[in-house]
mmCIF file of C-alpha atoms in Angstrom:
data_model
loop_
_atom_site.group_PDB
_atom_site.id
_atom_site.type_symbol
_atom_site.label_atom_id
_atom_site.label_comp_id
_atom_site.label_asym_id
_atom_site.label_seq_id
_atom_site.Cartn_x
_atom_site.Cartn_y
_atom_site.Cartn_z
ATOM 1 C CA ALA A 218 0.000 0.000 0.000
ATOM 2 C CA GLN A 219 1.077 3.564 -0.618
ATOM 3 C CA SER A 220 2.350 5.517 2.356
ATOM 4 C CA VAL A 221 4.309 8.652 3.056
ATOM 5 C CA THR A 222 6.365 9.393 6.150
ATOM 6 C CA GLN A 223 7.483 12.846 7.168
ATOM 7 C CA PRO A 224 9.649 12.234 10.237
ATOM 8 C CA ASP A 225 9.702 15.807 11.482
ATOM 9 C CA ILE A 226 6.465 17.199 12.916
ATOM 10 C CA HIS A 227 7.940 20.684 13.088
ATOM 11 C CA ILE A 228 11.208 22.407 12.261
ATOM 12 C CA THR A 229 12.508 25.836 13.238
ATOM 13 C CA VAL A 230 15.132 27.612 11.146
ATOM 14 C CA SER A 231 16.527 31.115 11.180
ATOM 15 C CA GLU A 232 15.740 33.425 8.323
ATOM 16 C CA GLY A 233 18.458 33.123 5.701
ATOM 17 C CA ALA A 234 19.477 29.629 6.803
ATOM 18 C CA SER A 235 19.131 26.570 4.605
ATOM 19 C CA LEU A 236 16.262 24.144 4.924
ATOM 20 C CA GLU A 237 15.742 20.443 4.317
ATOM 21 C CA LEU A 238 12.441 18.684 4.948
ATOM 22 C CA ARG A 239 12.505 14.916 4.870
ATOM 23 C CA CYS A 240 10.089 12.606 3.117
ATOM 24 C CA ASN A 241 10.111 8.829 2.704
ATOM 25 C CA TYR A 242 7.556 6.960 0.675
ATOM 26 C CA SER A 243 6.379 3.426 0.068
ATOM 27 C CA TYR A 244 4.943 2.601 -3.334
ATOM 28 C CA GLY A 245 4.945 -0.544 -5.404
ATOM 29 C CA ALA A 246 5.502 1.014 -8.806
ATOM 30 C CA THR A 247 7.046 4.132 -10.259
ATOM 31 C CA PRO A 248 5.814 6.908 -7.991
ATOM 32 C CA TYR A 249 4.657 10.360 -8.815
ATOM 33 C CA LEU A 250 5.949 12.534 -5.976
ATOM 34 C CA PHE A 251 4.802 15.938 -4.877
ATOM 35 C CA TRP A 252 5.414 18.629 -2.310
ATOM 36 C CA TYR A 253 2.538 20.917 -1.374
ATOM 37 C CA VAL A 254 2.521 23.926 0.947
ATOM 38 C CA GLN A 255 -0.396 25.074 3.080
ATOM 39 C CA SER A 256 -0.498 28.492 4.699
ATOM 40 C CA PRO A 257 -2.988 29.133 7.518
ATOM 41 C CA GLY A 258 -6.553 29.414 6.251
ATOM 42 C CA GLN A 259 -5.587 28.536 2.714
ATOM 43 C CA GLY A 260 -5.731 25.521 0.467
ATOM 44 C CA LEU A 261 -2.760 23.429 -0.540
ATOM 45 C CA GLN A 262 -0.529 24.744 -3.304
ATOM 46 C CA LEU A 263 1.829 22.617 -5.368
ATOM 47 C CA LEU A 264 5.510 23.481 -4.903
ATOM 48 C CA LEU A 265 6.994 20.878 -7.227
ATOM 49 C CA LYS A 266 6.530 17.388 -8.612
ATOM 50 C CA TYR A 267 8.582 14.488 -9.910
ATOM 51 C CA PHE A 268 7.411 11.785 -12.262
ATOM 52 C CA SER A 269 10.379 10.972 -14.497
ATOM 53 C CA GLY A 270 13.680 12.257 -15.810
ATOM 54 C CA ASP A 271 16.123 14.365 -13.841
ATOM 55 C CA THR A 272 15.964 13.374 -10.196
ATOM 56 C CA LEU A 273 16.580 16.941 -9.032
ATOM 57 C CA VAL A 274 13.477 18.996 -9.638
ATOM 58 C CA GLN A 275 12.990 22.705 -9.288
ATOM 59 C CA GLY A 276 9.822 24.269 -8.009
ATOM 60 C CA ILE A 277 8.296 27.582 -7.199
ATOM 61 C CA LYS A 278 9.538 29.995 -4.533
ATOM 62 C CA GLY A 279 13.131 28.747 -4.827
ATOM 63 C CA PHE A 280 12.417 25.197 -3.599
ATOM 64 C CA GLU A 281 13.964 22.049 -5.016
ATOM 65 C CA ALA A 282 13.671 18.358 -4.238
ATOM 66 C CA GLU A 283 15.747 15.306 -5.024
ATOM 67 C CA PHE A 284 14.306 11.876 -5.763
ATOM 68 C CA LYS A 285 16.475 9.028 -4.472
ATOM 69 C CA ARG A 286 14.963 5.711 -5.476
ATOM 70 C CA SER A 287 17.486 3.653 -3.461
ATOM 71 C CA GLN A 288 16.444 5.475 -0.278
ATOM 72 C CA SER A 289 12.757 5.884 -1.176
ATOM 73 C CA SER A 290 13.164 9.541 -0.347
ATOM 74 C CA PHE A 291 12.087 12.841 -1.828
ATOM 75 C CA ASN A 292 13.523 15.549 0.418
ATOM 76 C CA LEU A 293 12.657 19.200 -0.053
ATOM 77 C CA ARG A 294 15.375 21.845 0.155
ATOM 78 C CA LYS A 295 15.781 25.588 0.008
ATOM 79 C CA PRO A 296 19.159 27.332 0.286
ATOM 80 C CA SER A 297 17.912 30.450 2.082
ATOM 81 C CA VAL A 298 14.634 30.590 3.965
ATOM 82 C CA HIS A 299 12.457 33.691 4.052
ATOM 83 C CA TRP A 300 10.019 34.548 6.835
ATOM 84 C CA SER A 301 7.162 34.097 4.360
ATOM 85 C CA ASP A 302 8.088 30.413 4.003
ATOM 86 C CA ALA A 303 6.588 29.668 7.434
ATOM 87 C CA ALA A 304 3.796 27.204 6.657
ATOM 88 C CA GLU A 305 2.927 23.505 6.688
ATOM 89 C CA TYR A 306 4.570 21.330 4.068
ATOM 90 C CA PHE A 307 3.138 18.066 2.804
ATOM 91 C CA CYS A 308 4.870 15.372 0.831
ATOM 92 C CA ALA A 309 2.584 13.203 -1.309
ATOM 93 C CA VAL A 310 2.756 10.162 -3.569
ATOM 94 C CA GLY A 311 0.440 9.278 -6.429
ATOM 95 C CA GLY A 312 0.060 6.606 -9.038
ATOM 96 C CA GLN A 313 1.125 6.669 -12.663
ATOM 97 C CA GLY A 314 -1.570 8.221 -14.769
ATOM 98 C CA GLY A 315 -1.730 11.233 -12.610
ATOM 99 C CA GLY A 316 -3.804 12.410 -9.717
ATOM 100 C CA PHE A 317 -5.380 9.112 -8.779
ATOM 101 C CA LYS A 318 -5.704 8.693 -5.022
ATOM 102 C CA THR A 319 -2.787 10.868 -4.032
ATOM 103 C CA ILE A 320 -1.670 9.970 -0.507
ATOM 104 C CA PHE A 321 -0.280 12.651 1.785
ATOM 105 C CA GLY A 322 2.142 12.584 4.666
ATOM 106 C CA ALA A 323 1.219 14.063 8.029
ATOM 107 C CA GLY A 324 3.080 17.270 7.249
ATOM 108 C CA THR A 325 5.974 19.264 8.674
ATOM 109 C CA ARG A 326 5.293 22.682 10.128
ATOM 110 C CA LEU A 327 8.065 25.165 9.427
ATOM 111 C CA PHE A 328 8.741 28.011 11.824
ATOM 112 C CA VAL A 329 11.115 30.795 10.780
ATOM 113 C CA LYS A 330 13.032 32.805 13.377
ATOM 114 C CA ALA A 331 13.958 36.406 12.654
ATOM 115 C CA ASP B 242 -11.315 33.697 -10.245
ATOM 116 C CA THR B 243 -11.355 30.279 -11.878
ATOM 117 C CA GLY B 244 -9.936 28.251 -8.999
ATOM 118 C CA VAL B 245 -11.673 25.559 -6.960
ATOM 119 C CA SER B 246 -14.471 27.014 -4.867
ATOM 120 C CA GLN B 247 -15.933 25.477 -1.717
ATOM 121 C CA ASN B 248 -18.843 26.563 0.428
ATOM 122 C CA PRO B 249 -19.698 27.082 3.101
ATOM 123 C CA ARG B 250 -16.235 27.867 4.434
ATOM 124 C CA HIS B 251 -17.326 27.212 7.981
ATOM 125 C CA LYS B 252 -20.187 25.188 9.398
ATOM 126 C CA ILE B 253 -21.076 24.712 13.042
ATOM 127 C CA THR B 254 -23.749 22.155 13.744
ATOM 128 C CA LYS B 255 -25.152 20.091 16.564
ATOM 129 C CA ARG B 256 -24.553 16.387 16.796
ATOM 130 C CA GLY B 257 -27.159 14.441 14.863
ATOM 131 C CA GLN B 258 -27.812 17.130 12.251
ATOM 132 C CA ASN B 259 -27.128 16.718 8.545
ATOM 133 C CA VAL B 260 -24.703 18.966 6.686
ATOM 134 C CA THR B 261 -23.881 19.412 3.018
ATOM 135 C CA PHE B 262 -20.779 20.915 1.437
ATOM 136 C CA ARG B 263 -20.473 22.035 -2.160
ATOM 137 C CA CYS B 264 -17.412 22.097 -4.399
ATOM 138 C CA ASP B 265 -17.103 23.826 -7.758
ATOM 139 C CA PRO B 266 -13.973 22.576 -9.538
ATOM 140 C CA ILE B 267 -11.951 24.304 -12.212
ATOM 141 C CA SER B 268 -14.299 24.193 -15.175
ATOM 142 C CA GLU B 269 -12.206 22.134 -17.592
ATOM 143 C CA HIS B 270 -11.179 19.550 -14.972
ATOM 144 C CA ASN B 271 -12.959 16.233 -15.191
ATOM 145 C CA ARG B 272 -11.588 14.700 -11.979
ATOM 146 C CA LEU B 273 -12.807 15.812 -8.572
ATOM 147 C CA TYR B 274 -11.575 14.633 -5.184
ATOM 148 C CA TRP B 275 -12.700 14.949 -1.586
ATOM 149 C CA TYR B 276 -10.225 14.790 1.268
ATOM 150 C CA ARG B 277 -10.600 15.219 5.023
ATOM 151 C CA GLN B 278 -7.965 16.916 7.127
ATOM 152 C CA THR B 279 -7.871 16.885 10.915
ATOM 153 C CA LEU B 280 -5.573 18.921 13.125
ATOM 154 C CA GLY B 281 -1.972 17.885 12.810
ATOM 155 C CA GLN B 282 -2.618 15.462 9.979
ATOM 156 C CA GLY B 283 -2.263 15.506 6.239
ATOM 157 C CA PRO B 284 -5.274 15.276 3.936
ATOM 158 C CA GLU B 285 -6.898 11.834 3.955
ATOM 159 C CA PHE B 286 -8.461 10.587 0.739
ATOM 160 C CA LEU B 287 -12.237 10.106 0.880
ATOM 161 C CA THR B 288 -13.471 9.678 -2.684
ATOM 162 C CA TYR B 289 -13.022 10.799 -6.250
ATOM 163 C CA PHE B 290 -15.052 11.270 -9.417
ATOM 164 C CA GLN B 291 -14.218 11.190 -13.067
ATOM 165 C CA ASN B 292 -16.936 13.246 -14.676
ATOM 166 C CA GLU B 293 -20.142 12.081 -12.951
ATOM 167 C CA ALA B 294 -18.869 8.606 -12.069
ATOM 168 C CA GLN B 295 -17.695 7.980 -8.513
ATOM 169 C CA LEU B 296 -14.736 5.678 -9.080
ATOM 170 C CA GLU B 297 -13.440 5.002 -5.602
ATOM 171 C CA LYS B 298 -14.488 5.471 -2.007
ATOM 172 C CA SER B 299 -12.206 5.181 0.996
ATOM 173 C CA ARG B 300 -13.066 2.999 3.960
ATOM 174 C CA LEU B 301 -13.100 6.291 5.860
ATOM 175 C CA LEU B 302 -16.335 7.132 4.074
ATOM 176 C CA SER B 303 -18.925 5.532 6.327
ATOM 177 C CA ASP B 304 -22.560 4.981 5.359
ATOM 178 C CA ARG B 305 -23.379 8.401 6.796
ATOM 179 C CA PHE B 306 -21.318 10.070 4.085
ATOM 180 C CA SER B 307 -22.477 10.445 0.517
ATOM 181 C CA ALA B 308 -20.937 12.337 -2.360
ATOM 182 C CA GLU B 309 -22.449 13.173 -5.717
ATOM 183 C CA ARG B 310 -21.431 14.895 -8.902
ATOM 184 C CA PRO B 311 -24.658 14.722 -10.876
ATOM 185 C CA LYS B 312 -23.695 16.539 -14.056
ATOM 186 C CA GLY B 313 -19.975 16.108 -13.920
ATOM 187 C CA SER B 314 -19.473 19.672 -12.781
ATOM 188 C CA PHE B 315 -19.976 20.649 -9.128
ATOM 189 C CA SER B 316 -20.028 18.069 -6.345
ATOM 190 C CA THR B 317 -21.717 17.812 -2.974
ATOM 191 C CA LEU B 318 -20.599 15.945 0.128
ATOM 192 C CA GLU B 319 -23.361 15.206 2.616
ATOM 193 C CA ILE B 320 -22.838 13.959 6.143
ATOM 194 C CA GLN B 321 -25.914 12.587 7.870
ATOM 195 C CA ARG B 322 -26.385 12.333 11.636
ATOM 196 C CA THR B 323 -23.144 14.142 12.325
ATOM 197 C CA GLU B 324 -20.889 13.004 15.161
ATOM 198 C CA GLN B 325 -18.228 14.954 17.015
ATOM 199 C CA GLY B 326 -15.596 12.850 15.288
ATOM 200 C CA ASP B 327 -16.694 14.319 11.970
ATOM 201 C CA SER B 328 -15.232 17.688 12.968
ATOM 202 C CA ALA B 329 -12.536 18.382 10.395
ATOM 203 C CA MET B 330 -11.619 20.402 7.338
ATOM 204 C CA TYR B 331 -13.148 18.946 4.196
ATOM 205 C CA LEU B 332 -11.011 19.684 1.163
ATOM 206 C CA CYS B 333 -12.024 19.475 -2.459
ATOM 207 C CA ALA B 334 -9.517 19.240 -5.294
ATOM 208 C CA SER B 335 -9.730 18.864 -9.036
ATOM 209 C CA SER B 336 -7.381 17.732 -11.762
ATOM 210 C CA SER B 337 -7.425 17.669 -15.526
ATOM 211 C CA ASN B 338 -7.766 14.826 -18.009
ATOM 212 C CA PRO B 339 -5.615 11.932 -16.742
ATOM 213 C CA ASP B 340 -4.078 11.491 -20.161
ATOM 214 C CA GLU B 341 -2.764 15.009 -20.034
ATOM 215 C CA ASN B 342 -1.813 15.664 -16.478
ATOM 216 C CA THR B 343 0.976 14.482 -14.241
ATOM 217 C CA GLY B 344 -1.000 14.336 -11.067
ATOM 218 C CA GLU B 345 -1.203 17.902 -9.842
ATOM 219 C CA LEU B 346 -4.233 18.534 -7.670
ATOM 220 C CA PHE B 347 -5.753 21.994 -7.418
ATOM 221 C CA PHE B 348 -7.279 22.514 -3.995
ATOM 222 C CA GLY B 349 -10.022 24.735 -2.717
ATOM 223 C CA GLU B 350 -9.677 26.510 0.601
ATOM 224 C CA GLY B 351 -11.752 23.898 2.389
ATOM 225 C CA SER B 352 -14.940 23.724 4.427
ATOM 226 C CA ARG B 353 -14.394 23.542 8.157
ATOM 227 C CA LEU B 354 -16.973 21.519 10.073
ATOM 228 C CA THR B 355 -17.425 21.801 13.823
ATOM 229 C CA VAL B 356 -19.863 19.392 15.451
ATOM 230 C CA LEU B 357 -20.940 20.379 18.956
#
């Protein structure tokens, strides 16, 4: 069965510092992998996605993620965090064919210190 | 605005009452999804439609829950005889033709249900 694990419930980083959010997945076939961000009172917004090709993918707002099949991981990174990045981040896995029954992790809440 | 629209945004009800939420997807999207999100958790899949056909329902969707998408456009999610455990954010998402998309879901802002 599909599953997604985000080991860190919350992370605090200083503004300007680098960020890495961890994600591990379990999926029986080639996964489609996603990172979404949710700000308070708002819906989820897609940051980036991976489904084939280059294992390092670039997203919006300066985020990137690297797919490592051998580790079943899809960690999200940003070299320099801005205060506006404070939000909840969700890793998700979906099936080939797109969008079918996407499964989400429990999320990591990011706090940014001034 | 042509994003996914959900209403009402907030609903407070007493235990045992029925509630209905509506979702209007992006107009050209033929797939529509319902998720439930509780505090501290990620969205949990409830059900999805392709056009008017409901193709899968999660075990989370008890007999008290029913979802419809009668004309393949908007969808409704009804919860009968609400229980306190139904308190959650109900999220709707849509996506485009599966032959064309790579899985991105477009979410509405959600409908928050509080059962007293």
